[in-house]
């Protein structure tokens, strides 16, 4: 792990942000958050050279750090406002968590891989990103004790939309979830009323699968 952020990293990050902007991300706050979070620190040192390419990469325990464009796309759909309470399913490397914290969100995050959970829980505060709560558990059930949330973001491919996640949204809240097996359709649910949800579908993406139960 390299904990230094050098001018060369900043330069590479700015290029990455330009690439992501060209691919269609418009939200200035999202782009600014991407230009600030030192992605190279979230990856094993062997992959350091790839940190600022717009690609997903392995982070251990058979998982990946999402492609920066995908992180930007999902974050844009979430429409985070300062102080929003956000639940993330799939903490992984903590990169998406850090982007949400840069946007001044109060972040709750769940990870089902013990190894990743432990590593990221120690790592995030070291680089100055302190989530409100990180838990080791199963994202299919959400985090009832801290609900309702302004937004929920799922960063693994869900075979179906877990009901608890819909019911843990505030009225007006947004759930961003890639749905499908193999490839996923990025899907946004907006809670319009107690039982009333608006659904919007976006393009195809590929995520590691959202798995059942936690894995010790
Ligand atoms: N947000 C992460 C993406 C990691 S990949 C990042 O920026 O690095 C998706 C993550 O979802 C993996 O770490 C995987 O272990 C986790 N995951 C899969 N199924 C899950 C579930 N049911 N509950 C919680 N996390 C889950």
Tab-separated table of C-alpha atoms and ligand atoms in Angstrom, residues 59 63-66 88-96 110-113 116 137-140 155-156 208-211, ligand 1:
chain	number	residue	atom	x	y	z
A	59	UNK	CA	-8.749	-6.263	-4.784
A	63	UNK	CA	-13.566	-9.163	-5.722
A	64	UNK	CA	-12.903	-6.061	-7.792
A	65	UNK	CA	-12.718	-2.311	-7.320
A	66	UNK	CA	-15.379	-0.983	-9.709
A	88	UNK	CA	-23.819	1.195	0.460
A	89	UNK	CA	-24.044	-2.553	-0.170
A	90	UNK	CA	-20.603	-4.011	-0.988
A	91	UNK	CA	-17.890	-1.941	0.751
A	92	UNK	CA	-15.117	-3.785	-1.098
A	93	UNK	CA	-12.003	-1.590	-1.269
A	94	UNK	CA	-13.856	1.395	0.176
A	95	UNK	CA	-13.315	3.480	-2.967
A	96	UNK	CA	-17.026	4.132	-3.558
A	110	UNK	CA	-22.133	-3.487	4.460
A	111	UNK	CA	-19.616	-6.083	3.225
A	112	UNK	CA	-20.082	-9.876	3.243
A	113	UNK	CA	-16.413	-10.878	2.832
A	116	UNK	CA	-12.235	-7.293	2.839
A	137	UNK	CA	-23.059	-8.817	7.094
A	138	UNK	CA	-25.524	-9.563	4.344
A	139	UNK	CA	-26.610	-6.627	2.214
A	140	UNK	CA	-29.795	-8.440	1.133
A	155	UNK	CA	-22.181	-2.204	-5.913
A	156	UNK	CA	-22.621	-5.906	-6.742
A	208	UNK	CA	-19.317	-9.310	-9.454
A	209	UNK	CA	-22.423	-11.094	-8.130
A	210	UNK	CA	-24.305	-10.067	-5.018
A	211	UNK	CA	-24.107	-13.249	-2.928
B	1	LIG	N1	-17.834	-0.584	-3.780
B	1	LIG	C1	-16.733	-1.484	-4.003
B	1	LIG	C2	-17.074	-2.519	-5.054
B	1	LIG	C3	-16.575	-3.863	-4.678
B	1	LIG	S1	-17.174	-5.207	-5.656
B	1	LIG	C4	-15.469	-0.727	-4.343
B	1	LIG	O1	-15.571	0.464	-4.669
B	1	LIG	O2	-14.380	-1.283	-4.255
B	1	LIG	C5	-18.660	-5.673	-4.814
B	1	LIG	C6	-18.561	-6.012	-3.356
B	1	LIG	O3	-19.842	-6.476	-2.933
B	1	LIG	C7	-17.582	-7.132	-3.036
B	1	LIG	O4	-16.658	-6.683	-2.083
B	1	LIG	C8	-18.466	-8.255	-2.497
B	1	LIG	O5	-17.852	-9.042	-1.495
B	1	LIG	C9	-19.645	-7.476	-1.955
B	1	LIG	N2	-20.895	-8.242	-1.817
B	1	LIG	C10	-21.394	-9.217	-2.608
B	1	LIG	N3	-22.568	-9.686	-2.130
B	1	LIG	C11	-22.833	-8.965	-0.990
B	1	LIG	C12	-23.895	-8.992	-0.023
B	1	LIG	N4	-24.928	-9.822	-0.103
B	1	LIG	N5	-23.809	-8.111	1.022
B	1	LIG	C13	-22.765	-7.259	1.151
B	1	LIG	N6	-21.738	-7.198	0.266
B	1	LIG	C14	-21.758	-8.048	-0.784
